[in-house]
Short mmCIF file of C-alpha atoms in Angstrom, two decimals:
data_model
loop_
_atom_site.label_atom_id
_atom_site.label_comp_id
_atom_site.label_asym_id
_atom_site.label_seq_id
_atom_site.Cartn_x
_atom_site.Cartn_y
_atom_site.Cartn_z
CA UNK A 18 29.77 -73.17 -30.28
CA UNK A 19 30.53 -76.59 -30.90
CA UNK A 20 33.80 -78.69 -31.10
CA UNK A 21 36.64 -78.62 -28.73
CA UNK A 22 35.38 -76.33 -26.88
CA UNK A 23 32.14 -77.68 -25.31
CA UNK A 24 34.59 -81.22 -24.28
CA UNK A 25 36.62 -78.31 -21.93
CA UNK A 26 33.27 -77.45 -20.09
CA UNK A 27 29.69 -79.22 -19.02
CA UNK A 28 27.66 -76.89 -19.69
CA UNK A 29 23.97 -77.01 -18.60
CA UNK A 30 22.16 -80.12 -20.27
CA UNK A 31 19.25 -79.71 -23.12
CA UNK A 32 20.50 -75.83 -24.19
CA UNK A 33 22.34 -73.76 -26.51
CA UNK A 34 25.46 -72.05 -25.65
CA UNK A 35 23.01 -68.69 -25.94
CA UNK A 36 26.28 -66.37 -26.80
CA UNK A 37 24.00 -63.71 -27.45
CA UNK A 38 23.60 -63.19 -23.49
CA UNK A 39 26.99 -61.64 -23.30
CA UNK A 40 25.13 -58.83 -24.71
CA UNK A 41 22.24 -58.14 -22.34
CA UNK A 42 24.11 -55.95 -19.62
CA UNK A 43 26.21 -53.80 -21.86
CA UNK A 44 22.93 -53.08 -23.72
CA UNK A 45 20.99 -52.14 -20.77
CA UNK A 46 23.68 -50.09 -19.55
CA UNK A 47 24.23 -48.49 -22.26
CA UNK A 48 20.25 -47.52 -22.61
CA UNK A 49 20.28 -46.69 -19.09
CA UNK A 50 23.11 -43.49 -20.20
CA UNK A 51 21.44 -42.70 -22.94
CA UNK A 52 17.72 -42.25 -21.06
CA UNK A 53 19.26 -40.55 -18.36
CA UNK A 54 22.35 -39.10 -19.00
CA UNK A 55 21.03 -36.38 -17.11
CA UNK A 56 21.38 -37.70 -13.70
CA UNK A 57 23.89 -40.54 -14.49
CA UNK A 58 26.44 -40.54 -12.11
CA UNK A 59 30.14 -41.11 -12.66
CA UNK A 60 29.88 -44.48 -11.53
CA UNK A 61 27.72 -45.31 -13.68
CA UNK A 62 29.33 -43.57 -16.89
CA UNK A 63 31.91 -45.85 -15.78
CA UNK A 64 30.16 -48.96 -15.53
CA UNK A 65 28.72 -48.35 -19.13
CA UNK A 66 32.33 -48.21 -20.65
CA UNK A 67 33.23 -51.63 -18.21
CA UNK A 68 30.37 -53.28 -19.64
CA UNK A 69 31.55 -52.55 -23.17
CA UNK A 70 35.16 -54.00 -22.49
CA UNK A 71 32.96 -57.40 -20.60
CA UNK A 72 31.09 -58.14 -23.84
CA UNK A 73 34.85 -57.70 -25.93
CA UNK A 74 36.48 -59.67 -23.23
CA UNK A 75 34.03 -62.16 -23.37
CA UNK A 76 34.13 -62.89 -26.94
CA UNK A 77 38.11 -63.11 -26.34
CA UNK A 78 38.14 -65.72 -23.87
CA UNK A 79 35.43 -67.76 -25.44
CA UNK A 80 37.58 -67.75 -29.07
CA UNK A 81 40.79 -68.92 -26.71
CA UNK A 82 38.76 -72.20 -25.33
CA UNK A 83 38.11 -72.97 -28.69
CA UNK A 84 41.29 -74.02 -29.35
CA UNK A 85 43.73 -76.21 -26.56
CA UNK A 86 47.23 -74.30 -28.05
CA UNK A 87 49.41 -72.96 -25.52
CA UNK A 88 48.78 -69.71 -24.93
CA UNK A 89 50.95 -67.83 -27.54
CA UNK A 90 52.47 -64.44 -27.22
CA UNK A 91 50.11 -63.72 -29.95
CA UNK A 92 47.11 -64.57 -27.82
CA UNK A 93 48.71 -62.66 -25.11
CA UNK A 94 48.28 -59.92 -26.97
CA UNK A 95 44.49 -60.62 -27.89
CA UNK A 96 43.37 -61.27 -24.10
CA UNK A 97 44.90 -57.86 -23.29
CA UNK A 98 43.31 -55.33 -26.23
CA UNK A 99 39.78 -55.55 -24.41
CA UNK A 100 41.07 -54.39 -21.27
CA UNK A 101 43.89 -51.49 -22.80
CA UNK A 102 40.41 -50.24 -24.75
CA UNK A 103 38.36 -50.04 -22.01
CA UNK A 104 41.18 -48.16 -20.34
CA UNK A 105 41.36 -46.00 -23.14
CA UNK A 106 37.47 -45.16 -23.57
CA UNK A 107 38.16 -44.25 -19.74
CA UNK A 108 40.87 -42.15 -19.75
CA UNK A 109 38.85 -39.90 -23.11
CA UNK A 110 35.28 -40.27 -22.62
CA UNK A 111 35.56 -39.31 -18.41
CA UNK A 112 38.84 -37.39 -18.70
CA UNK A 113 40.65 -39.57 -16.01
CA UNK A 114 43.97 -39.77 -14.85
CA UNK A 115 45.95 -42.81 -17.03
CA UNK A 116 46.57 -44.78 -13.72
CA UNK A 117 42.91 -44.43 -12.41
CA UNK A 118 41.50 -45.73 -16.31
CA UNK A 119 44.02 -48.45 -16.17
CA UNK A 120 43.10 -49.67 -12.53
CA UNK A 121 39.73 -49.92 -13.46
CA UNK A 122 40.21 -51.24 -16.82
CA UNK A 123 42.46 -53.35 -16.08
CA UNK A 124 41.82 -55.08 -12.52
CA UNK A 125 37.53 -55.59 -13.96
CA UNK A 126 38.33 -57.25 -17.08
CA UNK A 127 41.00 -59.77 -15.75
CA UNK A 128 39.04 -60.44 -12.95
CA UNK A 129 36.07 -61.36 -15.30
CA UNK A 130 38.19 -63.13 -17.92
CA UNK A 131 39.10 -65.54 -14.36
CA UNK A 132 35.84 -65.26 -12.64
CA UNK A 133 34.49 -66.89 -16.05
CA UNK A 134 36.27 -69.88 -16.50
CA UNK A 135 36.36 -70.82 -12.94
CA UNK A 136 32.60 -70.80 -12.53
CA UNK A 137 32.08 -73.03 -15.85
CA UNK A 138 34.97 -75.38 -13.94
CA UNK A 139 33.91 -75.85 -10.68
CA UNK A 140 30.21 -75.10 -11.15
CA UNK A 141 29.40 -77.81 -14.19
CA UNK A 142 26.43 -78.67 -16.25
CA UNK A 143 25.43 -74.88 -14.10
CA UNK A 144 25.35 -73.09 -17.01
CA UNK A 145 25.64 -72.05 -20.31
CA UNK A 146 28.44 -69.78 -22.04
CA UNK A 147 25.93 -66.92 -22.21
CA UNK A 148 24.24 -67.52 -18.66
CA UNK A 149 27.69 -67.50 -17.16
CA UNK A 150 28.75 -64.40 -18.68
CA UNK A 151 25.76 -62.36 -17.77
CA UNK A 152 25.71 -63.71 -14.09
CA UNK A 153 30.04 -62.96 -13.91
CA UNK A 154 29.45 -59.40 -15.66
CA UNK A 155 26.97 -58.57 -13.04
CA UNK A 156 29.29 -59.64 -10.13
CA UNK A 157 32.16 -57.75 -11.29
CA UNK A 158 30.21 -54.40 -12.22
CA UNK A 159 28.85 -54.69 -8.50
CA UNK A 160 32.53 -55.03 -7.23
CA UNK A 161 33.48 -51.88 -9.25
CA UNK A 162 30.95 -49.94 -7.99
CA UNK A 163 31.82 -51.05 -4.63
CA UNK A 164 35.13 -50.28 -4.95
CA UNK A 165 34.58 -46.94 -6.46
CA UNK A 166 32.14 -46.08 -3.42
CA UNK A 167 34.78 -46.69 -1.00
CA UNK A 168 37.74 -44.87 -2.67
CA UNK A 169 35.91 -42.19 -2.99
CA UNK A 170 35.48 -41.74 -6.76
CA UNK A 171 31.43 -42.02 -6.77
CA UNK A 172 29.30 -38.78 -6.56
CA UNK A 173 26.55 -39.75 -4.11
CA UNK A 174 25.49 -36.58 -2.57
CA UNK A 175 23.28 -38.44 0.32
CA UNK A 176 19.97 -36.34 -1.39
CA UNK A 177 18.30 -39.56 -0.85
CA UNK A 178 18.42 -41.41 2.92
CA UNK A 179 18.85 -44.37 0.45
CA UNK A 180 22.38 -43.53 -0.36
CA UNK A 181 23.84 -44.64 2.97
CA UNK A 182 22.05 -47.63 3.32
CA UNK A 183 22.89 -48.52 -0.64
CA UNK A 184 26.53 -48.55 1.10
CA UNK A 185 25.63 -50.84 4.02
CA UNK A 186 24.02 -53.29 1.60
CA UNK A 187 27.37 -53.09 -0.41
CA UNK A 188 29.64 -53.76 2.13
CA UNK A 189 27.09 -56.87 3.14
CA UNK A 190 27.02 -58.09 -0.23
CA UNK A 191 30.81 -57.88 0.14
CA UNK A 192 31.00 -59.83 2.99
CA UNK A 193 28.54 -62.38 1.75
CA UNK A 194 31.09 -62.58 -1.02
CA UNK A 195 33.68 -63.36 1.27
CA UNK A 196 31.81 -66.03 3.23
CA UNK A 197 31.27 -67.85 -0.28
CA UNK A 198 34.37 -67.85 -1.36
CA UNK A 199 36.10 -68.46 2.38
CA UNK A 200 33.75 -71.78 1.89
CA UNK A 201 34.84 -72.40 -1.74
CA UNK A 202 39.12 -72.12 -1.07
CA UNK A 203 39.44 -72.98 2.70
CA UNK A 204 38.28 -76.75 3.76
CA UNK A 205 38.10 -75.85 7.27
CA UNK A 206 34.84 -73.23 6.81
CA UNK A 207 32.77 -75.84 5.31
CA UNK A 208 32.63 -77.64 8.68
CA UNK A 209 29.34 -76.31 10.96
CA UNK A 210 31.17 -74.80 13.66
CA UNK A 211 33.07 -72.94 11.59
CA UNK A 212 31.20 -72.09 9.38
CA UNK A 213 28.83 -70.43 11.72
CA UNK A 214 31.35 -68.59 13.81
CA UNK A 215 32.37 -66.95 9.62
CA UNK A 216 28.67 -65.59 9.02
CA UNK A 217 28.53 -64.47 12.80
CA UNK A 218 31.93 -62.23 12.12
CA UNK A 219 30.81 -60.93 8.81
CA UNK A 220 27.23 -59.92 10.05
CA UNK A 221 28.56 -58.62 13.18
CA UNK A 222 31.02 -56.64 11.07
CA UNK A 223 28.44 -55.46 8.68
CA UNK A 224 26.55 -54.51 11.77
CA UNK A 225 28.78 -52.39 13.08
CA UNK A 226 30.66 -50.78 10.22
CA UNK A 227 30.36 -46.94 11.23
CA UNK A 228 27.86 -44.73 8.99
CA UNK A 229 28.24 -41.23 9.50
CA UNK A 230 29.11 -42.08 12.97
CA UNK A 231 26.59 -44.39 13.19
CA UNK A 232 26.11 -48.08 12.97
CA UNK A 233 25.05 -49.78 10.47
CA UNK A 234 22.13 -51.82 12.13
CA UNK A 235 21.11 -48.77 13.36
CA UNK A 236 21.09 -46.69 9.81
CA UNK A 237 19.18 -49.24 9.08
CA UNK A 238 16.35 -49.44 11.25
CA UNK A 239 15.69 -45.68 10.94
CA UNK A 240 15.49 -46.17 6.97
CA UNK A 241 13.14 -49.07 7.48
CA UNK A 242 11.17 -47.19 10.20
CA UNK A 243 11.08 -44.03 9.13
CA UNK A 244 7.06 -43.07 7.91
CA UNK A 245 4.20 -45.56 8.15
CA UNK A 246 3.64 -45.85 4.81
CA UNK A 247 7.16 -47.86 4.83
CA UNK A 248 6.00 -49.70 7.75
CA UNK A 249 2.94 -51.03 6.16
CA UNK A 250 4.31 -51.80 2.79
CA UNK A 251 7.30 -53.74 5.01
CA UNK A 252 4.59 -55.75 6.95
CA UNK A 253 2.51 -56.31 3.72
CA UNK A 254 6.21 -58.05 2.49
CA UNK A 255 6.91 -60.13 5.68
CA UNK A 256 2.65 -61.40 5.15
CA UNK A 257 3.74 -62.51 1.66
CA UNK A 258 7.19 -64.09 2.83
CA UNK A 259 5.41 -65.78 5.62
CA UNK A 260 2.88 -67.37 2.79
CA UNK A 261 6.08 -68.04 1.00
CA UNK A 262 7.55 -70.05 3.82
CA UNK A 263 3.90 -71.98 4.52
CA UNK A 264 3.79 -73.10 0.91
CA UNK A 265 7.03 -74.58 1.09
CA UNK A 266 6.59 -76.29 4.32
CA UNK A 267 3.32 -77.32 3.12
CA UNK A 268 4.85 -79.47 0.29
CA UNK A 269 7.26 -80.76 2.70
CA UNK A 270 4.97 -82.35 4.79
CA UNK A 271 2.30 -83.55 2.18
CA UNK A 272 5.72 -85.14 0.31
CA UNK A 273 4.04 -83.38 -2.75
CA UNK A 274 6.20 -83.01 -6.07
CA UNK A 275 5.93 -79.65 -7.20
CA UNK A 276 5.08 -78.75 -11.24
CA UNK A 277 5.37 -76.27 -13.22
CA UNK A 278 2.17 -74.73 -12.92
CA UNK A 279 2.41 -74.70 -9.16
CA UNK A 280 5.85 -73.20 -9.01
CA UNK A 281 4.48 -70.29 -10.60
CA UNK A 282 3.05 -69.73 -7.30
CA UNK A 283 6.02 -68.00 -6.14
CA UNK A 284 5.98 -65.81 -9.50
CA UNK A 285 2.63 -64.27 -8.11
CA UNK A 286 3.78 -64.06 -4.76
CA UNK A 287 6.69 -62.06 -6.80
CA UNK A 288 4.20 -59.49 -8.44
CA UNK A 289 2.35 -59.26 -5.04
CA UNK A 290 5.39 -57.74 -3.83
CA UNK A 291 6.98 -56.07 -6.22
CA UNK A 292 4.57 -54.28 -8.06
CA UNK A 293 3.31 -52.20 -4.99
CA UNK A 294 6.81 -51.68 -3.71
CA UNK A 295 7.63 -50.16 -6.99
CA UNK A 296 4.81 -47.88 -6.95
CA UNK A 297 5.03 -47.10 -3.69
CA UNK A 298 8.07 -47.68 -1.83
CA UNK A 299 10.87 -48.08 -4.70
CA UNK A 300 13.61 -47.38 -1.95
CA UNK A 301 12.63 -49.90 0.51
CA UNK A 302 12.15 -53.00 -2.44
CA UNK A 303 15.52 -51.58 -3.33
CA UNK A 304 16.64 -52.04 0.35
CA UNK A 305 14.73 -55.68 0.54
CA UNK A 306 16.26 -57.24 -2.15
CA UNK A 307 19.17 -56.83 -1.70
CA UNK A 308 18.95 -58.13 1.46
CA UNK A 309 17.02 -61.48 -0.16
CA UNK A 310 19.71 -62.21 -2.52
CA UNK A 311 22.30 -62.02 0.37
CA UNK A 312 20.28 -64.41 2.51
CA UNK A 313 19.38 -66.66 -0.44
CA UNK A 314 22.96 -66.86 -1.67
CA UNK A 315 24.52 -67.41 2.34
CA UNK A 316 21.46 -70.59 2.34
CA UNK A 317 22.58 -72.25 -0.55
CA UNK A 318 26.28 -72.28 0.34
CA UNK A 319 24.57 -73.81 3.66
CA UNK A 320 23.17 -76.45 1.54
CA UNK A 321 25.79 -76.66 -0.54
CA UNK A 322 27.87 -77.88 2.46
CA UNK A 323 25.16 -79.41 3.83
CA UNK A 324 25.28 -77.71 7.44
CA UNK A 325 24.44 -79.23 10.41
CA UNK A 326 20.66 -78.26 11.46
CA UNK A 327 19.58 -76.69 8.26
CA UNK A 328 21.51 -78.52 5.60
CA UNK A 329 18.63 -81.30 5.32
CA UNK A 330 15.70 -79.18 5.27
CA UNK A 331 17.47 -77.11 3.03
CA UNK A 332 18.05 -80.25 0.89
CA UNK A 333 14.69 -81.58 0.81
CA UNK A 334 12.87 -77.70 0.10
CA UNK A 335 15.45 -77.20 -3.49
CA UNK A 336 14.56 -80.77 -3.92
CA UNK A 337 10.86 -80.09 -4.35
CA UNK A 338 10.82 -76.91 -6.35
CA UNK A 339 14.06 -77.80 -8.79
CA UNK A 340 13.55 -78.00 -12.77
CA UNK A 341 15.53 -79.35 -15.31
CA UNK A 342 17.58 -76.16 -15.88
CA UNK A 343 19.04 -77.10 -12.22
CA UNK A 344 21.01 -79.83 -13.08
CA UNK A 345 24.24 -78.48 -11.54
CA UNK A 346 25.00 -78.36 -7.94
CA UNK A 347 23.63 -75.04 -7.04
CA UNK A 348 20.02 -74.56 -7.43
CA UNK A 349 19.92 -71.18 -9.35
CA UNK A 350 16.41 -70.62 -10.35
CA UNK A 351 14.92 -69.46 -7.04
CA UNK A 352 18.02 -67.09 -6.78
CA UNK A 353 17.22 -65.81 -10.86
CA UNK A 354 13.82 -65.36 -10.03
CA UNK A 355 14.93 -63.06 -7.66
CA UNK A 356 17.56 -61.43 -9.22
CA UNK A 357 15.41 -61.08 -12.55
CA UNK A 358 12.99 -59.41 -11.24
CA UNK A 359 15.23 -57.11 -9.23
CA UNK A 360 17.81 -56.18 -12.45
CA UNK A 361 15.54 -53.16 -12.97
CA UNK A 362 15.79 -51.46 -9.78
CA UNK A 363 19.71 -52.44 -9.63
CA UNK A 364 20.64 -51.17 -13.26
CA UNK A 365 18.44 -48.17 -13.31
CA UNK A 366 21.22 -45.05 -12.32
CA UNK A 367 18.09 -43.94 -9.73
CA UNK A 368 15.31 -45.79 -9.45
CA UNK A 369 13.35 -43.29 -6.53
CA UNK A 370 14.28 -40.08 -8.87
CA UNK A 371 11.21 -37.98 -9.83
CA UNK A 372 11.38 -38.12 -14.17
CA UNK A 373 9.13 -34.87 -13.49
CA UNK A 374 7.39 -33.87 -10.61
CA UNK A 375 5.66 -36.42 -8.44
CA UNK A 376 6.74 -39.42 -11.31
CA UNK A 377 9.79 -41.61 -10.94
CA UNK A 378 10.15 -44.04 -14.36
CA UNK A 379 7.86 -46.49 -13.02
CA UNK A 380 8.04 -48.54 -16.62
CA UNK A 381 11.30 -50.18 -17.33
CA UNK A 382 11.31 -51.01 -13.38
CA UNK A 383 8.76 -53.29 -14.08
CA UNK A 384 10.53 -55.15 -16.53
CA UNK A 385 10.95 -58.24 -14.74
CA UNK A 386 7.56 -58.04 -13.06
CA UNK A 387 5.77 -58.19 -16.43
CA UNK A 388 8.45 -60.24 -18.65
CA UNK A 389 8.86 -63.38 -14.97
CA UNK A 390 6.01 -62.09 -13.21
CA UNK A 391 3.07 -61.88 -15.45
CA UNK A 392 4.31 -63.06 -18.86
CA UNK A 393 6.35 -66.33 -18.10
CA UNK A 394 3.31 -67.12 -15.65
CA UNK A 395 0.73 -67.10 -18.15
CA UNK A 396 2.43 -68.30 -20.88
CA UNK A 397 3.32 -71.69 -18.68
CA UNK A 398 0.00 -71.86 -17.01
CA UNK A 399 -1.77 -71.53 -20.04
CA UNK A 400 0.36 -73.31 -22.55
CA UNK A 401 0.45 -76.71 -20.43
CA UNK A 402 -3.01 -76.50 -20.28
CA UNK A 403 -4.72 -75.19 -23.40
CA UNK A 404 -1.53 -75.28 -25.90
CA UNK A 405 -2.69 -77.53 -28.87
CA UNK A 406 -0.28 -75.09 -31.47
CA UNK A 407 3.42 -75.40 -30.78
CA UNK A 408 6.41 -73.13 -32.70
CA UNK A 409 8.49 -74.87 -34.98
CA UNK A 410 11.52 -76.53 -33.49
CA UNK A 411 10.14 -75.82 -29.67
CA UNK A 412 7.99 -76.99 -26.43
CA UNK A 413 6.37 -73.93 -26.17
CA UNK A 414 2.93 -73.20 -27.68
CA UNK A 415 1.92 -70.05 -29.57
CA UNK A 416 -1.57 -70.07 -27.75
CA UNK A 417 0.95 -69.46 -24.22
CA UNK A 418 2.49 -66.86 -25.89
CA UNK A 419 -0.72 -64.80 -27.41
CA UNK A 420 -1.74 -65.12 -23.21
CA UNK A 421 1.69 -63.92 -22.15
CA UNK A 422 1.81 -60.79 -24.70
CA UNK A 423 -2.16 -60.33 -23.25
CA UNK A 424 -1.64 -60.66 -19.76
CA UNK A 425 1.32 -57.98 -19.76
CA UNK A 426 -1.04 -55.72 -22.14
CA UNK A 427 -3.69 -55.86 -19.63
CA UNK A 428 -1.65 -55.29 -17.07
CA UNK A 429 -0.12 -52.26 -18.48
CA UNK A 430 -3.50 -50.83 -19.32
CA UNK A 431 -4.68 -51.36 -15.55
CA UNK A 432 -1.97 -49.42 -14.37
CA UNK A 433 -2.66 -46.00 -16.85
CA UNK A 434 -5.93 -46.40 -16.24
CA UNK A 435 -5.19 -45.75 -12.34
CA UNK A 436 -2.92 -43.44 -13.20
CA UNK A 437 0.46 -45.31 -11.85
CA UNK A 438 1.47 -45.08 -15.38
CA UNK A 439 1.45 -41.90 -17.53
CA UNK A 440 2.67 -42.85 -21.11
CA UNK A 441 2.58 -41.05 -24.75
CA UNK A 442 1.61 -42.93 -27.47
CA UNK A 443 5.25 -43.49 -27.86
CA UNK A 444 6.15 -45.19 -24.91
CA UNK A 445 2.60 -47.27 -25.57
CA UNK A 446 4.40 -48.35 -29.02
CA UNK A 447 8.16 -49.45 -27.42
CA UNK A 448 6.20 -51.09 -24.63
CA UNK A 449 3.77 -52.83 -26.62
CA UNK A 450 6.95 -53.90 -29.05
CA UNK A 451 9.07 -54.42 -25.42
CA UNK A 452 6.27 -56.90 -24.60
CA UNK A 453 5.99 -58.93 -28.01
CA UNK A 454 9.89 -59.56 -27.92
CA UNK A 455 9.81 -60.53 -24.40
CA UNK A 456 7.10 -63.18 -25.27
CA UNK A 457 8.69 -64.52 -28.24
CA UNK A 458 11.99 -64.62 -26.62
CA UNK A 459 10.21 -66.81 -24.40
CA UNK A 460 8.99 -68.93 -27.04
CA UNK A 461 12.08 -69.45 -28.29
CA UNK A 462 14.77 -69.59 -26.26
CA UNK A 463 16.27 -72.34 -24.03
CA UNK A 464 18.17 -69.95 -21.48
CA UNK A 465 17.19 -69.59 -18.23
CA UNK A 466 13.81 -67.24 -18.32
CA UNK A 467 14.01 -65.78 -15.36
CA UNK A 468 17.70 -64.37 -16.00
CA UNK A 469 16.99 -63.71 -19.51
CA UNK A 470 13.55 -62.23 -20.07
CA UNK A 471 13.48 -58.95 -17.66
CA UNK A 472 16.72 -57.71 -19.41
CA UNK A 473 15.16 -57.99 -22.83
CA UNK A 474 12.78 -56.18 -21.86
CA UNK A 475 14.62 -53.71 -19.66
CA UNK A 476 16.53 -52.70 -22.93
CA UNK A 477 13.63 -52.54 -24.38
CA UNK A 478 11.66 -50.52 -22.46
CA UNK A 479 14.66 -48.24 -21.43
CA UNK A 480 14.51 -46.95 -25.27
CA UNK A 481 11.16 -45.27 -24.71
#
């Protein structure tokens, strides 16, 4: 997209518009009902047809900027068909009531057709048109399963113990929602006083909010507490998070610049942590990051606003470990990194559910793990070091990318050979294909990797 259009926005520096994004979470929703329609819950039959009306909206809203006519009756009409479809595909795929297909329709493609413009305002040179629309379609489907947990339209059947705290970390994501956007429209929250008396309400709220009769804090602690093989994996987490923390403070007080090799540091602390809580406690990484991306999201408004007592340290830490794809004013990659390599265990209708006895679908949950994790890592590591063969019309090397498509290979054949994995020569084809088109996408694209990579190969690896 070129033109008028890219004068309305700044988008972020040194990339394509990467339109192609808008894809990425319709198609891994959609592979998620097709692999397990099975156990799919209504929610998430739901989700898959919202998902569908994003990616139309999306292309909708992006042909209206590229023009700066008043909004016609004609284009009235245009912004509206995505949303009357989706209600439609409601109404005859689930066999809803009109008024429940047209609330959902409705209110989660306006609110994304908004949402979307108003980050590439306020948030420039942040993103790209592709980047924004995956990050505002994944805020919106969260708010519609949210809302369709608390109405009452969802079919959790509280099987799991994870089910109840999957609500708490809702409603906290909710309220971390609030706290940003409280900061964003009212002045008076982004003084320090304030501000902290707004997080002390919502967590104290959160805390509280009755579970079964129960608090929440306290739902919590029995999840977290409740067989030692979750307490060990917890206090193997808080080991790696305390190394985290070390690193960082390390760099602060040596004044050392970081590089790209030695920010990959934090994408092995990533696999340290993930891959063993996927094998072995899904529920409880499930549980953790959630409650990461709430804390990480609450900081950098902090920052943001530059609060009193943790605003310059903040500062100074982003400052160290920022890249050129954080040219806007939030610093985004340490919060993709996150999210990327989470996607899988959020998308996936049950991540903790047996596939057959004693086996939950260990593969596309590591999606991000092997795409971020192990792929990206190699490919950087080794391509700034030993690249001498670079792709046409790029800065990567194809020597990085042989490594990348290697190291996720080797990793893959580590795991059957312990027996974490159990594939049939099938699933060995779509993962070996799932890992070429990871690398290459790598290879190629400008977008931000970390966003970009684990939900190529989500899709990918969904499909087997």
């Amino acid at each position: 997209m070129t033109g008028k259009e890219t004068t309305k926005f700044r988008l972020r520096p040194n990339a394509s518009n990467g339109l192609w994004l808008c894809t990425l979470i319709p198609l891994s929703y959609m592979a998620n009902t097709w692999k397990h329609k099975s156990y799919v819950q209504f929610q998430g039959k739901v989700s898959t047809i919202v998902a569908f009306g994003l990616f139309l909206q999306t292309l909708v809203v992006l042909s209206q900027l590229r023009t700066n006519k008043p909004i016609g009756s004609s284009r009235k009409l245009l912004s509206s068909l995505p949303a009357a479809f989706t209600s439609f595909l409601i109404w005859i795929c689930l066999n809803q009531a009109a008024v429940f297909s047209i609330v959902c329709g409705t209110s989660a493609l306006l609110l994304y057709g908004s949402l979307y413009v108003h980050m590439l305002k306020v948030l420039p040179q942040s993103f790209t048109f592709g980047e924004a629309s995956v990050v505002g379609q994944g805020f919106v489907l969260f708010l519609l399963n949210v809302g369709l947990r608390l109405s009452g339209h969802s079919t959790y059947s509280a099987k799991h113990d994870i089910d109840d705290v999957t609500l708490i970390l809702q409603i906290g994501l909710v309220g971390v929602t609030f706290i940003v956007a409280a900061t964003h429209f009212i002045n008076i929250f982004r003084k320090d006083l304030w501000f902290y008396v707004l997080v002390a309400i919502v967590s104290l709220t959160v805390s509280v909010f009755p579970i079964k009769g129960y608090p929440a804090v306290v739902v919590l602690f029995s999840f977290l507490f409740a067989d030692s093989q979750r307490i060990i994996t917890l206090c193997a987490a808080l080991v790696l998070l305390v190394i985290t923390v070390i690193t960082v403070i390390w760099f602060l007080i040596t004044k050392r610049q970081s590089n790209t090799r030695t920010r990959k540091l934090f994408h092995i602390l990533i696999v340290a942590t993930f891959l063993p809580g996927i094998i072995y406690q899904c529920q409880l990484l499930f549980m953790t990051t959630a409650v990461m991306l709430a804390l990480f999201v609450v900081l950098e408004t902090a920052r943001i606003i530059n609060l009193k007592f943790v605003g310059d340290a903040l500062n100074e830490s982003v400052a160290l470990f920022v890249d050129e794809k954080d040219a806007g004013l939030v610093a985004l990659t340490p919060i993709y990194l996150l999210v990327g390599c989470s996607l899988p265990l959020w998308l996936h209708p049950c991540p903790w559910c047996p596939i057959r006895p004693g086996a939950i679908d260990v593969l596309p949950l590591l999606s991000g793990v092997l795409s971020v994790g192990v792929g990206d890592t190699v490919a950087s590591v080794v391509g700034s070091k030993y690249g001498r063969h670079w792709w046409l019309n790029g800065d990567k090397s194809i020597e990085g990318t042989v490594a990348s498509i290697l190291a996720q290979g080797l990793v893959l054949i580590g795991l059957v050979y312990l027996q974490f994995l159990h594939v049939t020569t099938f699933q060995i084809s779509v993962s070996a294909a799932a890992v070429i088109v990871n690398s290459l996408v790598e290879a190629h694209t400008n977008q931000v990797d970390n966003l970009v990579l684990p939900l190529v190969t989500f899709i990918g690896l969904s499909l087997s």
